[in-house]
PDB file of C-alpha atoms in Angstrom:
ATOM      1  CA  ASN A 219       0.000   0.000   0.000  1.00 65.00           C
ATOM      2  CA  ALA A 220       1.893   3.044  -1.286  1.00 78.00           C
ATOM      3  CA  GLY A 221      -0.415   5.698   0.197  1.00 94.00           C
ATOM      4  CA  VAL A 222       0.261   9.093  -1.419  1.00 97.00           C
ATOM      5  CA  THR A 223       2.975   9.234  -4.080  1.00 97.00           C
ATOM      6  CA  GLN A 224       4.450  12.488  -5.372  1.00 97.00           C
ATOM      7  CA  THR A 225       6.774  13.053  -8.297  1.00 97.00           C
ATOM      8  CA  PRO A 226       9.326  14.436  -8.769  1.00 97.00           C
ATOM      9  CA  LYS A 227      11.059  14.513  -5.380  1.00 96.00           C
ATOM     10  CA  PHE A 228      13.452  17.267  -6.448  1.00 97.00           C
ATOM     11  CA  GLN A 229      13.345  19.814  -9.276  1.00 97.00           C
ATOM     12  CA  VAL A 230      15.340  22.885 -10.207  1.00 97.00           C
ATOM     13  CA  LEU A 231      13.753  25.379 -12.584  1.00 97.00           C
ATOM     14  CA  LYS A 232      14.741  28.684 -14.116  1.00 97.00           C
ATOM     15  CA  THR A 233      12.467  31.678 -13.719  1.00 98.00           C
ATOM     16  CA  GLY A 234       9.691  31.530 -16.303  1.00 97.00           C
ATOM     17  CA  GLN A 235       9.819  27.789 -16.897  1.00 97.00           C
ATOM     18  CA  SER A 236       6.753  25.647 -16.332  1.00 97.00           C
ATOM     19  CA  MET A 237       6.353  22.300 -14.642  1.00 96.00           C
ATOM     20  CA  THR A 238       3.757  19.951 -13.183  1.00 98.00           C
ATOM     21  CA  LEU A 239       3.927  18.157  -9.858  1.00 98.00           C
ATOM     22  CA  GLN A 240       2.122  14.853  -9.912  1.00 98.00           C
ATOM     23  CA  CYS A 241       0.280  13.250  -7.012  1.00 98.00           C
ATOM     24  CA  ALA A 242      -1.516   9.920  -6.821  1.00 98.00           C
ATOM     25  CA  GLN A 243      -3.188   8.104  -3.942  1.00 97.00           C
ATOM     26  CA  ASP A 244      -4.287   4.487  -3.768  1.00 96.00           C
ATOM     27  CA  MET A 245      -6.529   4.688  -0.688  1.00 94.00           C
ATOM     28  CA  ASN A 246      -9.751   5.475  -2.567  1.00 93.00           C
ATOM     29  CA  HIS A 247      -9.873   8.859  -0.873  1.00 91.00           C
ATOM     30  CA  ASN A 248     -12.302  11.470  -2.101  1.00 90.00           C
ATOM     31  CA  SER A 249     -10.474  14.659  -1.105  1.00 90.00           C
ATOM     32  CA  MET A 250      -7.000  15.766  -2.161  1.00 94.00           C
ATOM     33  CA  TYR A 251      -4.895  18.804  -1.271  1.00 95.00           C
ATOM     34  CA  TRP A 252      -1.733  20.653  -2.246  1.00 97.00           C
ATOM     35  CA  TYR A 253       0.247  22.474   0.453  1.00 97.00           C
ATOM     36  CA  ARG A 254       3.522  24.364   0.401  1.00 98.00           C
ATOM     37  CA  GLN A 255       5.975  24.591   3.283  1.00 97.00           C
ATOM     38  CA  ASP A 256       8.475  27.420   3.617  1.00 95.00           C
ATOM     39  CA  PRO A 257      11.282  27.627   6.201  1.00 86.00           C
ATOM     40  CA  GLY A 258      10.047  28.505   9.673  1.00 79.00           C
ATOM     41  CA  MET A 259       6.429  28.371   8.615  1.00 80.00           C
ATOM     42  CA  GLY A 260       3.668  25.880   8.798  1.00 86.00           C
ATOM     43  CA  LEU A 261       2.013  24.428   5.766  1.00 94.00           C
ATOM     44  CA  ARG A 262      -0.205  26.655   3.640  1.00 95.00           C
ATOM     45  CA  LEU A 263      -3.007  25.336   1.459  1.00 94.00           C
ATOM     46  CA  ILE A 264      -2.637  26.121  -2.246  1.00 96.00           C
ATOM     47  CA  TYR A 265      -5.580  24.266  -3.792  1.00 96.00           C
ATOM     48  CA  TYR A 266      -7.829  21.415  -2.833  1.00 93.00           C
ATOM     49  CA  SER A 267     -10.282  19.050  -4.445  1.00 93.00           C
ATOM     50  CA  ALA A 268     -13.138  18.036  -2.181  1.00 87.00           C
ATOM     51  CA  SER A 269     -14.204  15.305  -4.588  1.00 87.00           C
ATOM     52  CA  GLU A 270     -13.535  14.097  -8.116  1.00 90.00           C
ATOM     53  CA  GLY A 271     -14.529  16.767 -10.578  1.00 89.00           C
ATOM     54  CA  THR A 272     -14.195  19.722  -8.209  1.00 91.00           C
ATOM     55  CA  THR A 273     -11.301  22.003  -7.321  1.00 94.00           C
ATOM     56  CA  ASP A 274     -11.109  25.167  -5.263  1.00 92.00           C
ATOM     57  CA  LYS A 275      -8.599  27.738  -4.110  1.00 93.00           C
ATOM     58  CA  GLY A 276      -6.876  27.626  -0.793  1.00 92.00           C
ATOM     59  CA  GLU A 277      -4.922  30.291   1.044  1.00 91.00           C
ATOM     60  CA  VAL A 278      -2.127  30.889  -1.519  1.00 95.00           C
ATOM     61  CA  PRO A 279      -3.371  29.942  -5.042  1.00 97.00           C
ATOM     62  CA  ASN A 280      -1.709  32.693  -7.116  1.00 96.00           C
ATOM     63  CA  GLY A 281       0.708  31.363  -9.710  1.00 96.00           C
ATOM     64  CA  TYR A 282      -0.658  27.800  -9.606  1.00 98.00           C
ATOM     65  CA  ASN A 283      -3.243  25.709 -11.376  1.00 97.00           C
ATOM     66  CA  VAL A 284      -4.530  22.255 -10.540  1.00 97.00           C
ATOM     67  CA  SER A 285      -6.240  19.365 -12.271  1.00 97.00           C
ATOM     68  CA  ARG A 286      -8.139  16.545 -10.600  1.00 96.00           C
ATOM     69  CA  LEU A 287      -7.492  14.031 -13.374  1.00 90.00           C
ATOM     70  CA  ASN A 288      -9.517  11.254 -11.770  1.00 95.00           C
ATOM     71  CA  LYS A 289     -10.233  10.056  -8.255  1.00 95.00           C
ATOM     72  CA  ARG A 290      -6.627   8.932  -7.746  1.00 97.00           C
ATOM     73  CA  GLU A 291      -4.658  11.809  -9.249  1.00 97.00           C
ATOM     74  CA  PHE A 292      -4.336  15.514  -8.471  1.00 98.00           C
ATOM     75  CA  SER A 293      -1.668  17.562 -10.238  1.00 98.00           C
ATOM     76  CA  LEU A 294      -0.246  21.017  -9.493  1.00 98.00           C
ATOM     77  CA  ARG A 295       1.076  23.165 -12.341  1.00 98.00           C
ATOM     78  CA  LEU A 296       3.359  26.171 -12.241  1.00 97.00           C
ATOM     79  CA  GLU A 297       2.859  27.971 -15.561  1.00 93.00           C
ATOM     80  CA  SER A 298       5.682  30.517 -15.174  1.00 96.00           C
ATOM     81  CA  ALA A 299       7.845  29.727 -12.173  1.00 96.00           C
ATOM     82  CA  ALA A 300       9.100  32.532  -9.932  1.00 97.00           C
ATOM     83  CA  PRO A 301      11.781  32.471  -7.203  1.00 97.00           C
ATOM     84  CA  SER A 302       8.998  33.054  -4.640  1.00 96.00           C
ATOM     85  CA  GLN A 303       7.702  29.591  -5.514  1.00 97.00           C
ATOM     86  CA  THR A 304      10.848  27.953  -4.184  1.00 97.00           C
ATOM     87  CA  SER A 305       9.417  25.683  -1.516  1.00 97.00           C
ATOM     88  CA  VAL A 306       8.654  22.128  -0.469  1.00 97.00           C
ATOM     89  CA  TYR A 307       5.317  20.985  -1.835  1.00 98.00           C
ATOM     90  CA  PHE A 308       3.174  18.359  -0.161  1.00 98.00           C
ATOM     91  CA  CYS A 309       0.217  16.530  -1.555  1.00 97.00           C
ATOM     92  CA  ALA A 310      -2.286  15.048   0.884  1.00 96.00           C
ATOM     93  CA  SER A 311      -5.528  13.153   0.777  1.00 94.00           C
ATOM     94  CA  SER A 312      -8.383  12.326   3.111  1.00 90.00           C
ATOM     95  CA  GLU A 313     -11.267   9.923   2.910  1.00 85.00           C
ATOM     96  CA  ARG A 314     -13.518  12.935   2.955  1.00 75.00           C
ATOM     97  CA  GLY A 315     -13.133  16.651   3.624  1.00 62.00           C
ATOM     98  CA  ASP A 316     -16.646  17.346   4.697  1.00 61.00           C
ATOM     99  CA  ASN A 317     -17.493  14.620   7.139  1.00 58.00           C
ATOM    100  CA  ARG A 318     -19.892  15.822   9.778  1.00 61.00           C
ATOM    101  CA  ASP A 319     -19.347  12.694  11.842  1.00 61.00           C
ATOM    102  CA  PHE A 320     -16.354  14.124  13.600  1.00 56.00           C
ATOM    103  CA  SER A 321     -15.729  10.992  15.587  1.00 57.00           C
ATOM    104  CA  SER A 322     -14.989   8.904  12.522  1.00 62.00           C
ATOM    105  CA  GLY A 323     -11.650  10.339  11.475  1.00 69.00           C
ATOM    106  CA  ALA A 324     -12.648  10.466   7.818  1.00 71.00           C
ATOM    107  CA  ASN A 325     -11.067  13.924   7.617  1.00 80.00           C
ATOM    108  CA  VAL A 326      -7.609  12.678   8.682  1.00 88.00           C
ATOM    109  CA  LEU A 327      -4.913  13.798   6.239  1.00 91.00           C
ATOM    110  CA  THR A 328      -2.331  11.423   4.782  1.00 94.00           C
ATOM    111  CA  PHE A 329       0.660  13.196   3.256  1.00 96.00           C
ATOM    112  CA  GLY A 330       3.052  12.338   0.470  1.00 97.00           C
ATOM    113  CA  ALA A 331       6.811  12.548   0.980  1.00 96.00           C
ATOM    114  CA  GLY A 332       7.111  16.029  -0.491  1.00 97.00           C
ATOM    115  CA  SER A 333       8.666  17.608  -3.579  1.00 97.00           C
ATOM    116  CA  ARG A 334      11.474  20.121  -3.145  1.00 97.00           C
ATOM    117  CA  LEU A 335      11.348  22.796  -5.839  1.00 97.00           C
ATOM    118  CA  THR A 336      14.014  25.440  -6.404  1.00 97.00           C
ATOM    119  CA  VAL A 337      13.427  28.297  -8.838  1.00 97.00           C
ATOM    120  CA  LEU A 338      16.556  30.192  -9.855  1.00 96.00           C
TER     121      LEU A 338
ATOM    122  CA  GLY B 202      -9.221  33.057   8.924  1.00 83.00           C
ATOM    123  CA  ILE B 203      -8.449  31.012  11.989  1.00 89.00           C
ATOM    124  CA  GLN B 204      -5.156  31.840  13.715  1.00 93.00           C
ATOM    125  CA  VAL B 205      -3.127  28.995  15.211  1.00 96.00           C
ATOM    126  CA  GLU B 206      -0.358  29.539  17.753  1.00 97.00           C
ATOM    127  CA  GLN B 207       1.918  26.792  19.001  1.00 97.00           C
ATOM    128  CA  SER B 208       4.212  26.898  21.989  1.00 97.00           C
ATOM    129  CA  PRO B 209       6.993  26.565  22.745  1.00 97.00           C
ATOM    130  CA  PRO B 210       8.596  27.149  19.324  1.00 96.00           C
ATOM    131  CA  ASP B 211      11.648  25.108  20.281  1.00 97.00           C
ATOM    132  CA  LEU B 212      12.229  22.442  22.903  1.00 97.00           C
ATOM    133  CA  ILE B 213      15.299  20.417  23.837  1.00 97.00           C
ATOM    134  CA  LEU B 214      14.842  17.377  26.062  1.00 95.00           C
ATOM    135  CA  GLN B 215      17.006  14.629  27.421  1.00 96.00           C
ATOM    136  CA  GLU B 216      15.891  11.144  26.567  1.00 97.00           C
ATOM    137  CA  GLY B 217      13.351   9.933  29.099  1.00 97.00           C
ATOM    138  CA  ALA B 218      11.905  13.352  29.908  1.00 97.00           C
ATOM    139  CA  ASN B 219       8.259  14.319  29.498  1.00 97.00           C
ATOM    140  CA  SER B 220       6.909  17.335  27.641  1.00 97.00           C
ATOM    141  CA  THR B 221       3.714  19.207  26.862  1.00 98.00           C
ATOM    142  CA  LEU B 222       3.147  21.049  23.593  1.00 98.00           C
ATOM    143  CA  ARG B 223       0.347  23.562  23.316  1.00 98.00           C
ATOM    144  CA  CYS B 224      -1.852  24.710  20.436  1.00 98.00           C
ATOM    145  CA  ASN B 225      -4.124  27.744  20.781  1.00 98.00           C
ATOM    146  CA  PHE B 226      -6.619  28.693  18.103  1.00 97.00           C
ATOM    147  CA  SER B 227      -8.636  31.825  17.571  1.00 95.00           C
ATOM    148  CA  ASP B 228     -12.065  30.528  16.578  1.00 91.00           C
ATOM    149  CA  SER B 229     -14.404  27.580  16.803  1.00 88.00           C
ATOM    150  CA  VAL B 230     -13.159  24.448  15.075  1.00 87.00           C
ATOM    151  CA  ASN B 231     -14.539  20.977  14.457  1.00 84.00           C
ATOM    152  CA  ASN B 232     -11.403  19.428  12.998  1.00 87.00           C
ATOM    153  CA  LEU B 233      -8.075  19.385  14.850  1.00 93.00           C
ATOM    154  CA  GLN B 234      -5.127  17.208  13.961  1.00 94.00           C
ATOM    155  CA  TRP B 235      -1.601  16.803  15.325  1.00 97.00           C
ATOM    156  CA  PHE B 236       1.229  15.854  12.975  1.00 97.00           C
ATOM    157  CA  HIS B 237       4.867  14.912  13.418  1.00 98.00           C
ATOM    158  CA  GLN B 238       7.362  15.885  10.732  1.00 97.00           C
ATOM    159  CA  ASN B 239      10.485  13.764  11.071  1.00 95.00           C
ATOM    160  CA  PRO B 240      13.987  15.031  10.248  1.00 92.00           C
ATOM    161  CA  TRP B 241      13.608  13.650   6.713  1.00 93.00           C
ATOM    162  CA  GLY B 242      10.504  15.744   6.119  1.00 93.00           C
ATOM    163  CA  GLN B 243       7.807  13.082   6.262  1.00 95.00           C
ATOM    164  CA  LEU B 244       4.536  14.227   7.856  1.00 96.00           C
ATOM    165  CA  ILE B 245       2.659  11.666   9.896  1.00 95.00           C
ATOM    166  CA  ASN B 246      -0.726  12.135  11.493  1.00 95.00           C
ATOM    167  CA  LEU B 247      -0.585  11.518  15.241  1.00 96.00           C
ATOM    168  CA  PHE B 248      -4.102  12.357  16.342  1.00 94.00           C
ATOM    169  CA  TYR B 249      -7.421  13.457  14.966  1.00 92.00           C
ATOM    170  CA  ILE B 250      -8.899  15.106  18.044  1.00 93.00           C
ATOM    171  CA  PRO B 251     -11.557  17.812  17.590  1.00 90.00           C
ATOM    172  CA  SER B 252     -12.469  17.317  21.254  1.00 91.00           C
ATOM    173  CA  GLY B 253     -11.730  15.080  24.210  1.00 94.00           C
ATOM    174  CA  THR B 254      -8.669  12.990  25.003  1.00 96.00           C
ATOM    175  CA  LYS B 255      -6.887  10.239  23.111  1.00 95.00           C
ATOM    176  CA  GLN B 256      -3.817   8.161  23.846  1.00 96.00           C
ATOM    177  CA  ASN B 257      -1.491   6.227  21.595  1.00 94.00           C
ATOM    178  CA  GLY B 258       1.410   4.636  23.416  1.00 96.00           C
ATOM    179  CA  ARG B 259       3.648   7.307  24.903  1.00 97.00           C
ATOM    180  CA  LEU B 260       1.685  10.077  23.221  1.00 97.00           C
ATOM    181  CA  SER B 261      -1.610  11.536  24.298  1.00 98.00           C
ATOM    182  CA  ALA B 262      -3.614  14.575  23.300  1.00 97.00           C
ATOM    183  CA  THR B 263      -6.393  16.623  24.813  1.00 98.00           C
ATOM    184  CA  THR B 264      -8.545  19.229  23.098  1.00 97.00           C
ATOM    185  CA  VAL B 265     -10.776  21.618  25.010  1.00 96.00           C
ATOM    186  CA  ALA B 266     -12.714  23.102  22.119  1.00 92.00           C
ATOM    187  CA  THR B 267     -14.739  25.512  24.256  1.00 94.00           C
ATOM    188  CA  GLU B 268     -11.502  27.097  25.520  1.00 96.00           C
ATOM    189  CA  ARG B 269      -9.808  26.899  22.107  1.00 97.00           C
ATOM    190  CA  TYR B 270      -6.706  24.918  22.909  1.00 97.00           C
ATOM    191  CA  SER B 271      -5.178  21.493  22.507  1.00 98.00           C
ATOM    192  CA  LEU B 272      -2.278  19.833  24.287  1.00 98.00           C
ATOM    193  CA  LEU B 273       0.049  17.100  23.087  1.00 98.00           C
ATOM    194  CA  TYR B 274       1.830  15.111  25.790  1.00 98.00           C
ATOM    195  CA  ILE B 275       4.986  13.147  25.100  1.00 97.00           C
ATOM    196  CA  SER B 276       6.128  10.863  27.889  1.00 97.00           C
ATOM    197  CA  SER B 277       9.489   9.112  28.261  1.00 97.00           C
ATOM    198  CA  SER B 278      10.791  10.865  25.160  1.00 97.00           C
ATOM    199  CA  GLN B 279      13.082   9.026  22.753  1.00 97.00           C
ATOM    200  CA  THR B 280      15.480  10.328  20.127  1.00 96.00           C
ATOM    201  CA  THR B 281      13.058   9.143  17.463  1.00 96.00           C
ATOM    202  CA  ASP B 282      10.560  11.720  18.773  1.00 97.00           C
ATOM    203  CA  SER B 283      12.767  14.503  17.389  1.00 97.00           C
ATOM    204  CA  GLY B 284      11.300  16.640  14.644  1.00 97.00           C
ATOM    205  CA  VAL B 285       8.612  19.262  14.296  1.00 97.00           C
ATOM    206  CA  TYR B 286       5.129  18.889  15.741  1.00 98.00           C
ATOM    207  CA  PHE B 287       2.317  20.690  13.966  1.00 97.00           C
ATOM    208  CA  CYS B 288      -1.193  21.416  15.085  1.00 97.00           C
ATOM    209  CA  ALA B 289      -3.754  22.013  12.327  1.00 95.00           C
ATOM    210  CA  VAL B 290      -7.359  23.138  12.672  1.00 93.00           C
ATOM    211  CA  ALA B 291     -10.399  23.715  10.489  1.00 86.00           C
ATOM    212  CA  LEU B 292     -14.017  24.615  10.672  1.00 80.00           C
ATOM    213  CA  TYR B 293     -16.278  22.572   8.442  1.00 71.00           C
ATOM    214  CA  THR B 294     -17.894  24.914   5.934  1.00 66.00           C
ATOM    215  CA  GLY B 295     -19.953  22.541   3.834  1.00 64.00           C
ATOM    216  CA  THR B 296     -17.447  21.571   1.159  1.00 61.00           C
ATOM    217  CA  ALA B 297     -14.182  20.575   2.763  1.00 65.00           C
ATOM    218  CA  SER B 298     -12.141  20.898   5.916  1.00 67.00           C
ATOM    219  CA  LYS B 299      -9.369  23.248   4.893  1.00 83.00           C
ATOM    220  CA  LEU B 300      -6.797  22.827   7.624  1.00 89.00           C
ATOM    221  CA  THR B 301      -4.816  25.826   8.872  1.00 92.00           C
ATOM    222  CA  PHE B 302      -1.449  24.853  10.312  1.00 95.00           C
ATOM    223  CA  GLY B 303       0.476  26.418  13.153  1.00 96.00           C
ATOM    224  CA  THR B 304       4.180  27.157  12.739  1.00 95.00           C
ATOM    225  CA  GLY B 305       5.126  24.117  14.797  1.00 96.00           C
ATOM    226  CA  THR B 306       7.182  23.138  17.836  1.00 97.00           C
ATOM    227  CA  ARG B 307      10.663  21.897  16.997  1.00 96.00           C
ATOM    228  CA  LEU B 308      11.667  19.133  19.407  1.00 97.00           C
ATOM    229  CA  GLN B 309      15.159  17.796  19.841  1.00 97.00           C
ATOM    230  CA  VAL B 310      15.673  14.791  22.105  1.00 97.00           C
ATOM    231  CA  THR B 311      19.264  14.199  23.166  1.00 96.00           C
ATOM    232  CA  LEU B 312      20.949  11.176  24.755  1.00 92.00           C
TER     233      LEU B 312
END
């Protein structure tokens, strides 16, 4: 059981280049998320997908686009990379994101291993 | 949005010591999770605890939602407990629980 798999693990880009971070989960989860982590800070939500076919902005969406390709896969695209996008990116999933039965744990996040992106 | 404050920001313990990490949040929440980020960067969920108390081995957590805080207890600490501990909270809005993370408590356990 692989859980949440992200690729690539490391990437160096030049300013203005584009790239896509891939994320796949094999837990049949409905909700998927992209976070970024910067030094000395917690994680900040970029985009999320509450269920297949839907996506929505998080706290820091500028400069990014996402695609929920199917239930398993959620990709993050940088169309024109900027040095401010240098960060570690984490994909996560949860069984649900809207579970009102708060004793069930269906909202628990499982994270991928992270992708370290450097923009020069 | 909800503000999350964690304390202390840094903590150094000798192996075998106990510790308490605190998470304060600014508004009502119905989703609170504790995570451990190990020195290699992997984030692991420790507890899903919107209210009440849970225990898992040497770790336990308590959330008092009405007073807007949660505590993570680590007993008999081991070097493998080193890393950063994050608290994350959310208020269900009808579509998804968008967790807001604190800035973490960095724990170093020494021999």
